[in-house]
Amino acid sequence: MYKRFMPREFVDSVYDVTPEKLHALGIRGIITDLDNTLVEWDRADATPELMAWLKLIRDSGIQVVIVSNNKEARVKHFAAPLDLPYIFQARKPLTNAFQRGLQLMNLPSHQVLMLGDQMMTDMLGANALHLHTILVKPVAQSDGLVTKLNRRLERRVFNYLRKKGIETWREK
Ligand SMILES: [Mg+2]
């Protein structure tokens, strides 16, 4: 039950995802969500800490692509200064944008990690293509409108996991 929404792993932030860990898993590329995964959904630019993390990851030979459901203006403004390829209005959990991300990196799905903060979009879509999946704790407590609805569904999954005694990072 709820398996389609489940990540392989829960982490507190992207900073727990290290090149060493990724190389050990055979990961060569990351498809990452933007809002509330890399930075707060209402923060326009990358933080110095995030830039340092991206450099570390990319210097280790791992490619990174942003796949976001947000609008072009938001995603471009964020990604272009970082020289990161990006896909906007991705319509996750539909799998088209994930497939385009794989094509951009020229990697098979088993060598790619999906990093995201939402089960209903990021994890569901990535699981459908059998990517490796890691769910990060949302950077901000607040969300945009559509995300608020997805969070209601997500809470049910977390309640189920808690009943089953499966450990996540979320206590409530
Ligand atoms: Mg997000």
CSV table of C-alpha atoms and ligand atoms in Angstrom, one decimal, residues 33 35 37 117-118 122, ligand 1:
chain,number,residue,atom,x,y,z
A,33,ASP,CA,12.8,19.4,-7.7
A,35,ASP,CA,10.6,24.5,-4.6
A,37,THR,CA,13.6,20.9,-2.1
A,117,ASP,CA,10.0,17.1,-1.2
A,118,GLN,CA,6.6,15.8,-2.4
A,122,ASP,CA,8.2,13.9,-7.2
B,1,MG,MG,8.7,20.9,-4.2
